[in-house]
mmCIF file of C-alpha atoms and ligand atoms in Angstrom:
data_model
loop_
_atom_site.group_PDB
_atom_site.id
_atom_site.type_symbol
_atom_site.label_atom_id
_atom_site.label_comp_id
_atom_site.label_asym_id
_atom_site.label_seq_id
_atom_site.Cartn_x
_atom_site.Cartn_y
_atom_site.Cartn_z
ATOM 1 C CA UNK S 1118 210.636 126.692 116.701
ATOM 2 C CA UNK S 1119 210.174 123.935 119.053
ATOM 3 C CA UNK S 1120 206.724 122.398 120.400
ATOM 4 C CA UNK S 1121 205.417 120.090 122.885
ATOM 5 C CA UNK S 1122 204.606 116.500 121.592
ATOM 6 C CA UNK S 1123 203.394 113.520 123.624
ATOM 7 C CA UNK S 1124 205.228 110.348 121.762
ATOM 8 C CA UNK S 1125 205.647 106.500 121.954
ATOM 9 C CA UNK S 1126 209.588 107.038 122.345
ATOM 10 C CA UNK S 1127 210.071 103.367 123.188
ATOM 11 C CA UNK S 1128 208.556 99.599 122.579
ATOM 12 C CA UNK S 1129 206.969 99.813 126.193
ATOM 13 C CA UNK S 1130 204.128 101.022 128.180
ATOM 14 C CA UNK S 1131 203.190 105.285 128.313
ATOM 15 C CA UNK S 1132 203.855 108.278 126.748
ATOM 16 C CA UNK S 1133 206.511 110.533 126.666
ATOM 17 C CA UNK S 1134 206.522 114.543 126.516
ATOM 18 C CA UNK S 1135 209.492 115.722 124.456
ATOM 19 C CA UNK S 1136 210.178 118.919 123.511
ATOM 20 C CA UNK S 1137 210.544 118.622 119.325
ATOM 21 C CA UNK S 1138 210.650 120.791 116.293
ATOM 22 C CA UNK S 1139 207.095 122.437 114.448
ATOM 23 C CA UNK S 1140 206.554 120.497 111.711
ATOM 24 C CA UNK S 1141 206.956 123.430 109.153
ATOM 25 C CA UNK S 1142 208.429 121.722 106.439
ATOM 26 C CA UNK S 1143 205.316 121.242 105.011
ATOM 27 C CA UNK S 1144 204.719 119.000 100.947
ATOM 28 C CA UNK S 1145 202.603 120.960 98.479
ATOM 29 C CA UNK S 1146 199.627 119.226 99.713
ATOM 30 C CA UNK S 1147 199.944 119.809 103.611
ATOM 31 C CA UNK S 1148 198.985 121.868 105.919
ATOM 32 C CA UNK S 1149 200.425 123.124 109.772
ATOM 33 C CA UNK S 1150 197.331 123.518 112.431
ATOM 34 C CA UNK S 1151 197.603 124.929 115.845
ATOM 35 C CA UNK S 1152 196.253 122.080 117.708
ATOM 36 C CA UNK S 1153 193.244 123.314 120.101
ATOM 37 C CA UNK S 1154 191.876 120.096 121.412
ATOM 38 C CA UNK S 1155 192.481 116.772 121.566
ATOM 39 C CA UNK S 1156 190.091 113.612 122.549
ATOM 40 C CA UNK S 1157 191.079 110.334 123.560
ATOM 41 C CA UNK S 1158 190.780 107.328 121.948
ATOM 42 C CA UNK S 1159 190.557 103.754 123.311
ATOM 43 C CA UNK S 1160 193.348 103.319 120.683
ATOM 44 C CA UNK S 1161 195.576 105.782 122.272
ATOM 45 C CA UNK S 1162 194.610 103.922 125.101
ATOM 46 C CA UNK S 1163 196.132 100.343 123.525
ATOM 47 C CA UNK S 1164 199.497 102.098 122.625
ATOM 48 C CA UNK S 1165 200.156 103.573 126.014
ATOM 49 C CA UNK S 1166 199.422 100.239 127.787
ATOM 50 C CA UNK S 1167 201.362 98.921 124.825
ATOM 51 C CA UNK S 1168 198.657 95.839 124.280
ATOM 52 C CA UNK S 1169 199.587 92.644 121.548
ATOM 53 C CA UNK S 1170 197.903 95.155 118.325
ATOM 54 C CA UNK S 1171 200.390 98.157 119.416
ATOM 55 C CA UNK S 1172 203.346 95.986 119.662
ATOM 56 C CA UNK S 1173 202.406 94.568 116.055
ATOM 57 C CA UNK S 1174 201.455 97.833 114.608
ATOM 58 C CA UNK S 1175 203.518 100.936 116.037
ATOM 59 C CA UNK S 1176 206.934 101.812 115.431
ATOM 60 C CA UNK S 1177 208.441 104.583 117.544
ATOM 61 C CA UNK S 1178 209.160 107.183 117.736
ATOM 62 C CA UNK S 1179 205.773 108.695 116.966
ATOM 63 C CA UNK S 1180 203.776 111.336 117.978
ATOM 64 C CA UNK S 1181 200.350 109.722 119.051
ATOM 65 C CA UNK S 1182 196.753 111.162 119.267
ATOM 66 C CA UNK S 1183 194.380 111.610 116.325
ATOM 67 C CA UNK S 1184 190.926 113.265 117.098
ATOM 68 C CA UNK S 1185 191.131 116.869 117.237
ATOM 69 C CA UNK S 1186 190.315 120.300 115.913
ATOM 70 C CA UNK S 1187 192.644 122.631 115.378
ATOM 71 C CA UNK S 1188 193.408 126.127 113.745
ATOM 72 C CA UNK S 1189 195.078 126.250 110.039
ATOM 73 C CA UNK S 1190 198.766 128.070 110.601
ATOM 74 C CA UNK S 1191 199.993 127.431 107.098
ATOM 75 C CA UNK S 1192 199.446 125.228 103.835
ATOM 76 C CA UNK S 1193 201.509 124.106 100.689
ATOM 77 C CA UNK S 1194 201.359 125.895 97.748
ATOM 78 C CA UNK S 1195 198.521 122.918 96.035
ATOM 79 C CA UNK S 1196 196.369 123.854 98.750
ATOM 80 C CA UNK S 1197 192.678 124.548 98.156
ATOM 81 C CA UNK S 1198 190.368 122.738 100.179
ATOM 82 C CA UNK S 1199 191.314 125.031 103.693
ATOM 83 C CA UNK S 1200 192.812 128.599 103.964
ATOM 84 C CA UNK S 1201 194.725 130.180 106.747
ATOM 85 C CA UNK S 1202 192.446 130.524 109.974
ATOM 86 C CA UNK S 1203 189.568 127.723 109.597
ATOM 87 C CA UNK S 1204 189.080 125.790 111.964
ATOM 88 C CA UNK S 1205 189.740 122.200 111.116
ATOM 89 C CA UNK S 1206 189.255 118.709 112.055
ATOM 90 C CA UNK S 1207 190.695 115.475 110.378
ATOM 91 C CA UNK S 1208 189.931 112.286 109.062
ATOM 92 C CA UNK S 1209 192.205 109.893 110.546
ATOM 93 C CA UNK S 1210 192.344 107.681 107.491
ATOM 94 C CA UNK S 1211 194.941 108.362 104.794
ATOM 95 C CA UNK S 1212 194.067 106.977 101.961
ATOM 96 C CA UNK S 1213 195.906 105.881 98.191
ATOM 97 C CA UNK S 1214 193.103 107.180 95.795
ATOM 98 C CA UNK S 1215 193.997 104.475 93.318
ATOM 99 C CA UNK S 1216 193.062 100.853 94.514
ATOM 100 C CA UNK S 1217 190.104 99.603 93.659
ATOM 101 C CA UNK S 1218 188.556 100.274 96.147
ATOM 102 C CA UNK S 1219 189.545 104.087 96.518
ATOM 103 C CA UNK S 1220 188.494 103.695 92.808
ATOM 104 C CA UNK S 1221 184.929 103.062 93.574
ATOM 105 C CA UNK S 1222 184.336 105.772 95.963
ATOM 106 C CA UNK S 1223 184.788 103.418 99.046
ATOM 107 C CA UNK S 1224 187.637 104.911 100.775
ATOM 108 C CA UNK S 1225 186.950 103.712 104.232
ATOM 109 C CA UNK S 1226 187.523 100.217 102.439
ATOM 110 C CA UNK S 1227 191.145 101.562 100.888
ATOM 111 C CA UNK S 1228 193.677 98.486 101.226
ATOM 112 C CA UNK S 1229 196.557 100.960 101.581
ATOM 113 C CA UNK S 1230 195.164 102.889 104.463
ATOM 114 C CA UNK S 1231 197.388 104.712 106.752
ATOM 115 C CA UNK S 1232 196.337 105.783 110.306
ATOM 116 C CA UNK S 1233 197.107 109.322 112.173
ATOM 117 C CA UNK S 1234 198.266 109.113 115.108
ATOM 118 C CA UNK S 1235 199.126 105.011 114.407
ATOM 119 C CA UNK S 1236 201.066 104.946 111.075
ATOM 120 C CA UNK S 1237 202.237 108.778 111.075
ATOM 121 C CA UNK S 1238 202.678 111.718 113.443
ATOM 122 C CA UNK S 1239 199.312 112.503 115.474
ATOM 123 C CA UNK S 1240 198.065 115.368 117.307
ATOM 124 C CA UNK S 1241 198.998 115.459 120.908
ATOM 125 C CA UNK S 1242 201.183 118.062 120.354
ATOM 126 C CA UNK S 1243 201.211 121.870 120.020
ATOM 127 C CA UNK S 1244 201.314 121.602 116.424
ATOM 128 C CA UNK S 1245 200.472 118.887 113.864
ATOM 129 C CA UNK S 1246 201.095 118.322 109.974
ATOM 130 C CA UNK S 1247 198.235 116.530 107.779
ATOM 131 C CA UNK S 1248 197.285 116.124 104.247
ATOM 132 C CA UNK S 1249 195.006 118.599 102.979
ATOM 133 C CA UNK S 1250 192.739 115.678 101.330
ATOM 134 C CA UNK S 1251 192.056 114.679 104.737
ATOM 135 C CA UNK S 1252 190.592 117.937 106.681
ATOM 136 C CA UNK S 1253 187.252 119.055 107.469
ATOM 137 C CA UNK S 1254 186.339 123.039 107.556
ATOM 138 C CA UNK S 1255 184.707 122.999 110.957
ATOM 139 C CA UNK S 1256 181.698 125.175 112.005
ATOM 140 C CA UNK S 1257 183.713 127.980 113.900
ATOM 141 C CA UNK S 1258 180.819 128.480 115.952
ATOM 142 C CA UNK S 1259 180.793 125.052 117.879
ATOM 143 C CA UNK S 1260 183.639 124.740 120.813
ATOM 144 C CA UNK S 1261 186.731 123.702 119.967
ATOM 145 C CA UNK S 1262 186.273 120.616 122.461
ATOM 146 C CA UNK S 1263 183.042 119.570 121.109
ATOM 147 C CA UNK S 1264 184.657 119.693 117.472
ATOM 148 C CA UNK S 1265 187.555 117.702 118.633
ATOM 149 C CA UNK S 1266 185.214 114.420 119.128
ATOM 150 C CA UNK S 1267 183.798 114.075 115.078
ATOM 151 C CA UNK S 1268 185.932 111.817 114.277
ATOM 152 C CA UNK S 1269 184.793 108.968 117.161
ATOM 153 C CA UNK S 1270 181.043 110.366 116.643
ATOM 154 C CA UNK S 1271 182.024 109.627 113.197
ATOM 155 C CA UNK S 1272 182.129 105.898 113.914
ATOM 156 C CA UNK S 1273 178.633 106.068 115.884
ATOM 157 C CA UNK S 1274 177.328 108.083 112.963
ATOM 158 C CA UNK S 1275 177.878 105.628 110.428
ATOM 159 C CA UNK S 1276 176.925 102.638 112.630
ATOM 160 C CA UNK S 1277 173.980 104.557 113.870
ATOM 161 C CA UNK S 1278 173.051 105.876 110.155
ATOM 162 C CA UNK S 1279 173.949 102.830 108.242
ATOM 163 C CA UNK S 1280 170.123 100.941 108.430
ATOM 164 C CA UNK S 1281 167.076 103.744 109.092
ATOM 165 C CA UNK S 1282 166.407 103.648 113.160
ATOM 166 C CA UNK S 1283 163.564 106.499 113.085
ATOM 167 C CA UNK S 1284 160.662 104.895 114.801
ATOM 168 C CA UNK S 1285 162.742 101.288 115.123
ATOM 169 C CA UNK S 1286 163.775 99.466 118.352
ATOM 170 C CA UNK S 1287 167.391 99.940 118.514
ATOM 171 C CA UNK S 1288 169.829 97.915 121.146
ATOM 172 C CA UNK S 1289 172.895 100.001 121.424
ATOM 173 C CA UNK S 1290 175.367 97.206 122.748
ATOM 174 C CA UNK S 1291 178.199 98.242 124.671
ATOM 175 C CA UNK S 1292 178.254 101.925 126.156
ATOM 176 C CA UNK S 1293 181.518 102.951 125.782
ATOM 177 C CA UNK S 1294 182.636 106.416 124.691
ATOM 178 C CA UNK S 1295 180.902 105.660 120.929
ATOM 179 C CA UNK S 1296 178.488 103.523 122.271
ATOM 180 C CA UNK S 1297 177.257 106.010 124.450
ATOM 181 C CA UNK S 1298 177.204 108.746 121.526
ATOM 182 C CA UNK S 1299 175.309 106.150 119.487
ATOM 183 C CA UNK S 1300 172.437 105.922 122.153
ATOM 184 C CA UNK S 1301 172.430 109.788 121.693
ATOM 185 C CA UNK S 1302 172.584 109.473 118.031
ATOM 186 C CA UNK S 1303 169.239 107.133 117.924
ATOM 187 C CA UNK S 1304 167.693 109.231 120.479
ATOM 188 C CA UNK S 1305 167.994 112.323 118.308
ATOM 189 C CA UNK S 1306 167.094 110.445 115.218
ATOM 190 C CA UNK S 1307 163.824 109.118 116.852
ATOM 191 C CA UNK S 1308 164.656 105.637 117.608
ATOM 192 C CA UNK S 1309 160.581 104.563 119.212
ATOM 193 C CA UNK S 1310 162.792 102.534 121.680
ATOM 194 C CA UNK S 1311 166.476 102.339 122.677
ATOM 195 C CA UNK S 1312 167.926 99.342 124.828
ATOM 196 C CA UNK S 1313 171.542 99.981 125.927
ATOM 197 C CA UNK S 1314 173.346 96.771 127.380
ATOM 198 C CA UNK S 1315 176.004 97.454 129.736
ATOM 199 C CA UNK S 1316 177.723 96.534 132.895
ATOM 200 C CA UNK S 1317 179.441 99.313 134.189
ATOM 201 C CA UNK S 1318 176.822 101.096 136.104
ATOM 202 C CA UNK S 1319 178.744 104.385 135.572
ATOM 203 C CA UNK S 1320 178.134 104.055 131.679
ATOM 204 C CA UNK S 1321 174.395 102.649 132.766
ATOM 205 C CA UNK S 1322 173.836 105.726 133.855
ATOM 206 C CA UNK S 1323 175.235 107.679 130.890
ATOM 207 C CA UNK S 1324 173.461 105.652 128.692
ATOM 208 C CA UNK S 1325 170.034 106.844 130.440
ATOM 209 C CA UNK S 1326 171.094 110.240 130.747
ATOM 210 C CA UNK S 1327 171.759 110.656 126.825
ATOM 211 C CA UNK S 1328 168.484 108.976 125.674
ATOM 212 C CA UNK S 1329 168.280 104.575 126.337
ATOM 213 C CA UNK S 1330 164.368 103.904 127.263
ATOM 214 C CA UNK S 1331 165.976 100.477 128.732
ATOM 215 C CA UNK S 1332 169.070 99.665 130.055
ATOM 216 C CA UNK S 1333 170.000 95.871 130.489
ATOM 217 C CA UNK S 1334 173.081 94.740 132.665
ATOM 218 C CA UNK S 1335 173.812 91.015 131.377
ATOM 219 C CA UNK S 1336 175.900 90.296 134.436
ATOM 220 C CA UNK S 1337 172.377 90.785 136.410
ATOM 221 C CA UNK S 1338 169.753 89.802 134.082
ATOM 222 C CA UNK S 1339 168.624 87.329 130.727
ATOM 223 C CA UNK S 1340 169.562 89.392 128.060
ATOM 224 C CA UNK S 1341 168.052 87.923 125.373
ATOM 225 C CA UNK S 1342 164.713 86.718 127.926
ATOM 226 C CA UNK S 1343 164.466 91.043 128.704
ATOM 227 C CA UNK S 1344 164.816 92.520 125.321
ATOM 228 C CA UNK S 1345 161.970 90.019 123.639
ATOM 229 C CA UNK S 1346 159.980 91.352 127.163
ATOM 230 C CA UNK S 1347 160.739 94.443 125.960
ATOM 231 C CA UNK S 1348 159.727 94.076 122.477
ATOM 232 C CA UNK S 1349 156.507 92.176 122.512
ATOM 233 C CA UNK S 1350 158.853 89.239 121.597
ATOM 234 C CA UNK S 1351 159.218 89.853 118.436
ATOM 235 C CA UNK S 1352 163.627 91.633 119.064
ATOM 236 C CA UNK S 1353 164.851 94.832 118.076
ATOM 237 C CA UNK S 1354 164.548 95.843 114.541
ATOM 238 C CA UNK S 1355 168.239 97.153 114.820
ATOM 239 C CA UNK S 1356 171.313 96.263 116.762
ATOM 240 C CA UNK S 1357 174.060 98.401 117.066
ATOM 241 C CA UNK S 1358 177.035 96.285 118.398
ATOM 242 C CA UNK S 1359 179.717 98.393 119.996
ATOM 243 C CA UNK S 1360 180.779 95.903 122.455
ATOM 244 C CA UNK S 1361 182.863 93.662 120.395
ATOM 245 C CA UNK S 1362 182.344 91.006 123.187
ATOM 246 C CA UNK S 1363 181.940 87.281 121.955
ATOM 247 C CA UNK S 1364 178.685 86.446 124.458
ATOM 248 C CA UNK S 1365 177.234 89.799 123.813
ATOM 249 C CA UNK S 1366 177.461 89.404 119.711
ATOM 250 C CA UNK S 1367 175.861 85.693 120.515
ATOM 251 C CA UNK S 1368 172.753 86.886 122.341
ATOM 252 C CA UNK S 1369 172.362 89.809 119.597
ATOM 253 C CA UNK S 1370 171.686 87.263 117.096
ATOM 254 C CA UNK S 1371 169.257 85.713 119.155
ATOM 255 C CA UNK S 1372 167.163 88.870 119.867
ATOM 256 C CA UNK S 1373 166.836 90.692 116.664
ATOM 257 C CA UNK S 1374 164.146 90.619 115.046
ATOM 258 C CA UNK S 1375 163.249 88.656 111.900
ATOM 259 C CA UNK S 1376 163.990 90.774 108.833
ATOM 260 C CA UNK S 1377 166.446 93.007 111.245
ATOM 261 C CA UNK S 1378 169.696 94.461 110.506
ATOM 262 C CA UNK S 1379 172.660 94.526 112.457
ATOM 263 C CA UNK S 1380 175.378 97.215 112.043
ATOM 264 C CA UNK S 1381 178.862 95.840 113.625
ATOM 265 C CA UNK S 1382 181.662 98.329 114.860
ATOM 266 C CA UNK S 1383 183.004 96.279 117.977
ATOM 267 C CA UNK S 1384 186.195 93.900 117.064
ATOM 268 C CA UNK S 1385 186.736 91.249 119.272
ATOM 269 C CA UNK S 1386 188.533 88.401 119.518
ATOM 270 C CA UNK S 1387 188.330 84.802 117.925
ATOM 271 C CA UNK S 1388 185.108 83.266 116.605
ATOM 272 C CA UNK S 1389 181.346 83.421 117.492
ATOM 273 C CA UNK S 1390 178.998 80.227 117.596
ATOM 274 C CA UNK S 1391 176.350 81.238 116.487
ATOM 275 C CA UNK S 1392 173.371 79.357 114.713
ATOM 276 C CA UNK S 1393 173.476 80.118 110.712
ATOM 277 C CA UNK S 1394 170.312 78.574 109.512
ATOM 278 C CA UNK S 1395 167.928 80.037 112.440
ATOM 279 C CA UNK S 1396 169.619 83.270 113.401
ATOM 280 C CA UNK S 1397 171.056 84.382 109.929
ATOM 281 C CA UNK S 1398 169.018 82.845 107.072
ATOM 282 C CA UNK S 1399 165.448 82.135 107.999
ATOM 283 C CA UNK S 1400 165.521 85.219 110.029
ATOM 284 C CA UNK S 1401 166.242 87.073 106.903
ATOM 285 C CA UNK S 1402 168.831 89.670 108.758
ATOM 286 C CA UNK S 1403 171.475 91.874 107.235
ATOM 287 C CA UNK S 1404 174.970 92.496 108.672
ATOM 288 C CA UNK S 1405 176.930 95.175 107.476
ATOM 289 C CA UNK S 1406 180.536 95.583 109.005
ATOM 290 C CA UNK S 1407 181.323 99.442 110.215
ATOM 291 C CA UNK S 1408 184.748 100.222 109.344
ATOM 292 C CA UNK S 1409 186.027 103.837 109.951
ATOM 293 C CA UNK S 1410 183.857 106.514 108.689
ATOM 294 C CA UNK S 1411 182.298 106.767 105.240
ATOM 295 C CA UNK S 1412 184.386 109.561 103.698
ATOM 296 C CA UNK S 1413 182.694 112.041 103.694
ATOM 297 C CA UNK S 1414 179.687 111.212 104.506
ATOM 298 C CA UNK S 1415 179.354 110.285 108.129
ATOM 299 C CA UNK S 1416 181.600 113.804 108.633
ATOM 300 C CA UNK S 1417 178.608 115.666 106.630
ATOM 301 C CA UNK S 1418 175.945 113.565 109.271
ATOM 302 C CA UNK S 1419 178.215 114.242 112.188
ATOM 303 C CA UNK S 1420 178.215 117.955 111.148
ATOM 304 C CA UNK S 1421 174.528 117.888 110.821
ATOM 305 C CA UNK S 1422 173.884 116.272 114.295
ATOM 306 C CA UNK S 1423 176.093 118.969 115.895
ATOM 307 C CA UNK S 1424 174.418 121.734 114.536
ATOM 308 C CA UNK S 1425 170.998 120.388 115.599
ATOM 309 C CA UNK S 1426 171.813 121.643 119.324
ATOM 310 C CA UNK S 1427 169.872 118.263 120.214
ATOM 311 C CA UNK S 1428 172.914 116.369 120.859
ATOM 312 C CA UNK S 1429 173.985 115.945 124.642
ATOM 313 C CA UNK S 1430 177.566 117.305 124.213
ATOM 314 C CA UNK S 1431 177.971 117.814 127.247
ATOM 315 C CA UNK S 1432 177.047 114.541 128.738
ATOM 316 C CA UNK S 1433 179.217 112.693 126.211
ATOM 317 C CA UNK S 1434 182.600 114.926 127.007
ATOM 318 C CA UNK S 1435 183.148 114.074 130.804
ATOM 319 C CA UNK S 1436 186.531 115.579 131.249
ATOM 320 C CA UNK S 1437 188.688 118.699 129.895
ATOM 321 C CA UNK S 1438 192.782 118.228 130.881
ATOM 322 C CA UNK S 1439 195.618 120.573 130.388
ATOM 323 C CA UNK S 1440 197.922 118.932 127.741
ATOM 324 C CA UNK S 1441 199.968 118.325 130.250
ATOM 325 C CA UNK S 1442 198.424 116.028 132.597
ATOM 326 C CA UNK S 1443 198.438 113.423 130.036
ATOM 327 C CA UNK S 1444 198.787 110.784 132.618
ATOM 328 C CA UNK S 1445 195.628 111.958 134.907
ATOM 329 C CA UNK S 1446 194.002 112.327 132.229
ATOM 330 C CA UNK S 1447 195.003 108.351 130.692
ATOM 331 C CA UNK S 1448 194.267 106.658 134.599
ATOM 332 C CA UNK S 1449 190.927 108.597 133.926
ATOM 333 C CA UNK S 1450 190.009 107.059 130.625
ATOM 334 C CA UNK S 1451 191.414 103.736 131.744
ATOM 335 C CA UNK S 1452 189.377 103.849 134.930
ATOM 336 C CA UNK S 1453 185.830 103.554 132.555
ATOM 337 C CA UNK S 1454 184.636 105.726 134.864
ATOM 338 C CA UNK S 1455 184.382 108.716 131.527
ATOM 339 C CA UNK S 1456 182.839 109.788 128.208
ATOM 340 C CA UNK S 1457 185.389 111.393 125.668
ATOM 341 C CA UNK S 1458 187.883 113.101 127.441
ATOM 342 C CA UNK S 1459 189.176 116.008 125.710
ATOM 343 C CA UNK S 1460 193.036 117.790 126.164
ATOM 344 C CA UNK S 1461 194.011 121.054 125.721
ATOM 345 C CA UNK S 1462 197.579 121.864 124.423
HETATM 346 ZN ZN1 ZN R 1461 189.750 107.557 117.484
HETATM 347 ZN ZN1 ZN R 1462 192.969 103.043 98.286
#
């Protein structure tokens, strides 16, 4: 049986749809799932424009795209986690079990991780093979497309989770796709006040919609002059830095608050300047570095937060494409003019 598969055939820019065998041939500890929706990541994103990371990282062919939820078809025989007919979604980190890390229960940290969709075949396609270890058994109740976006959320989760933000001031920095779910996030959580810096006035927007009290554009005002305004000038108890932009990270240190924490998900480029002794040390602040998804932990909050109803779902996923417009639907998410945009095979 053949399927439809979006790959990275070539070392170059976009995708190509080929026409390529199911993946039946499945190890004792995999499982084939009907793929029913797909989101986009901004690291889908770096592969098809083919930026310096992709060119270092990816080795074609491969079959790209890892958020999704889709429908168990059939598992190998040491199967025991999923059964045939839930409704799955996947962690996209594939990890050894053994290093020391793995050993301590800090898989997110495993030194021998493997990426879906990056190191191994991904999910835009009509079909997909995973490890077993790494699915979720979804709530069948919640739509396919919605479902398709935990693993992103997943990220805003644990940055969003990772310090307590109930009755905190919270700057979400950055409104991107996951910044944008982590404004959501701290408004259902019951943040006392969110500030969302951004620039793009259609993510300004979005941000306001799904929950900031404030939003700051740093190409218009003071940052750091607006949010101690804001704040009786004492900073945010919490930033949540999603921007990964060196000038943004800079001002964050200068407006949190003394005793605040920062939770860190954006990677950027080269170093900061920032000043150790005054914004680090006497301010007393913790840092703590998001990386991936606590496994399973942020799935289990994710989970939770979807089946609140409170979360704007359908703020956050903008756009719903036919599998097959893969390149409307990649001009869209390029244009930053989107939430999560979400393809159906
Ligand atoms: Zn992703
Ligand atoms: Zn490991």
């Amino acid at each position: 049986m053949e399927m439809v598969a979006y790959i990275k055939a070539t070392r170059g820019p976009g995708f190509t749809r080929v026409m390529k065998p199911v993946p039946e041939d499945l190890k004792d500890n995999e499982v084939l799932i009907k793929v029913l929706a797909a989101s986009i990541c901004g690291t889908d994103v770096h592969i098809y424009e083919w930026n310096q990371w992709s060119q270092n990282r990816i080795k074609p062919p491969l079959t790209v795209g890892h958020e999704l939820a889709g429908k168990v078809i059939k598992v190998g025989k040491d199967v025991k986690n999923v059964k045939l007919g839930d409704i799955v979604s996947a962690e996209t980190h594939i990890v050894c079990g053994t290093c020391e890390w793995c050993q301590r229960g800090e898989y997110h940290l495993c030194e021998n991780t493997q990426i879906i969709g990056v190191d191994t075949d991904g999910c835009f396609a009509e079909y997909v093979r995973l490890p077993s270890q790494n699915l979720i058994v979804n709530n069948p109740k919640t739509d396919p497309k919605y479902l398709s976006i935990q693993e992103p959320m997943g990220n805003a989760v644990h940055t969003m989770m990772h310090f307590p933000i109930k009755d905190k001031t919270v700057a979400v920095v950055g409104c991107g796709p996951i910044g944008l779910i982590g404004v959501n996030i701290a408004k259902v959580l019951g943040a006392k006040k969110i500030i969302a810096i951004e620039v793009n006035d259609y993510r300004i927007e979005k941000a306001k919609a799904l929950g900031a009290h404030v939003v700051i554009n740093p190409m218009k005002e003071d940052v750091i002059e607006r949010v101690l305004q804001e704040t009786n000038r004492k900073g945010v108890d919490v930033v949540a830095e999603f921007s990964g932009k060196k000038s943004a990270i800079e001002a964050a240190f200068k407006y949190v608050k003394k005793g605040g924490k920062m939770s860190m998900l954006g990677i950027g480029n080269g170093n900061l300047e920032i000043n150790f002794s005054d914004d680090i040390v006497f301010k007393g602040i913790s840092i703590y570095g998001v990386v991936g998804r606590e496994m399973f932990r942020s799935w289990e909050q994710t989970r939770m937060l979807l089946d609140s109803g409170k979360m704007n779902l359908d703020q956050i996923v903008t756009h719903v494409y036919p599998m097959d417009q893969m390149e409307e639907a990649m001009a869209m998410m390029i244009s930053g003019r989107s939430g999560k945009i979400v393809l159906i095979p």
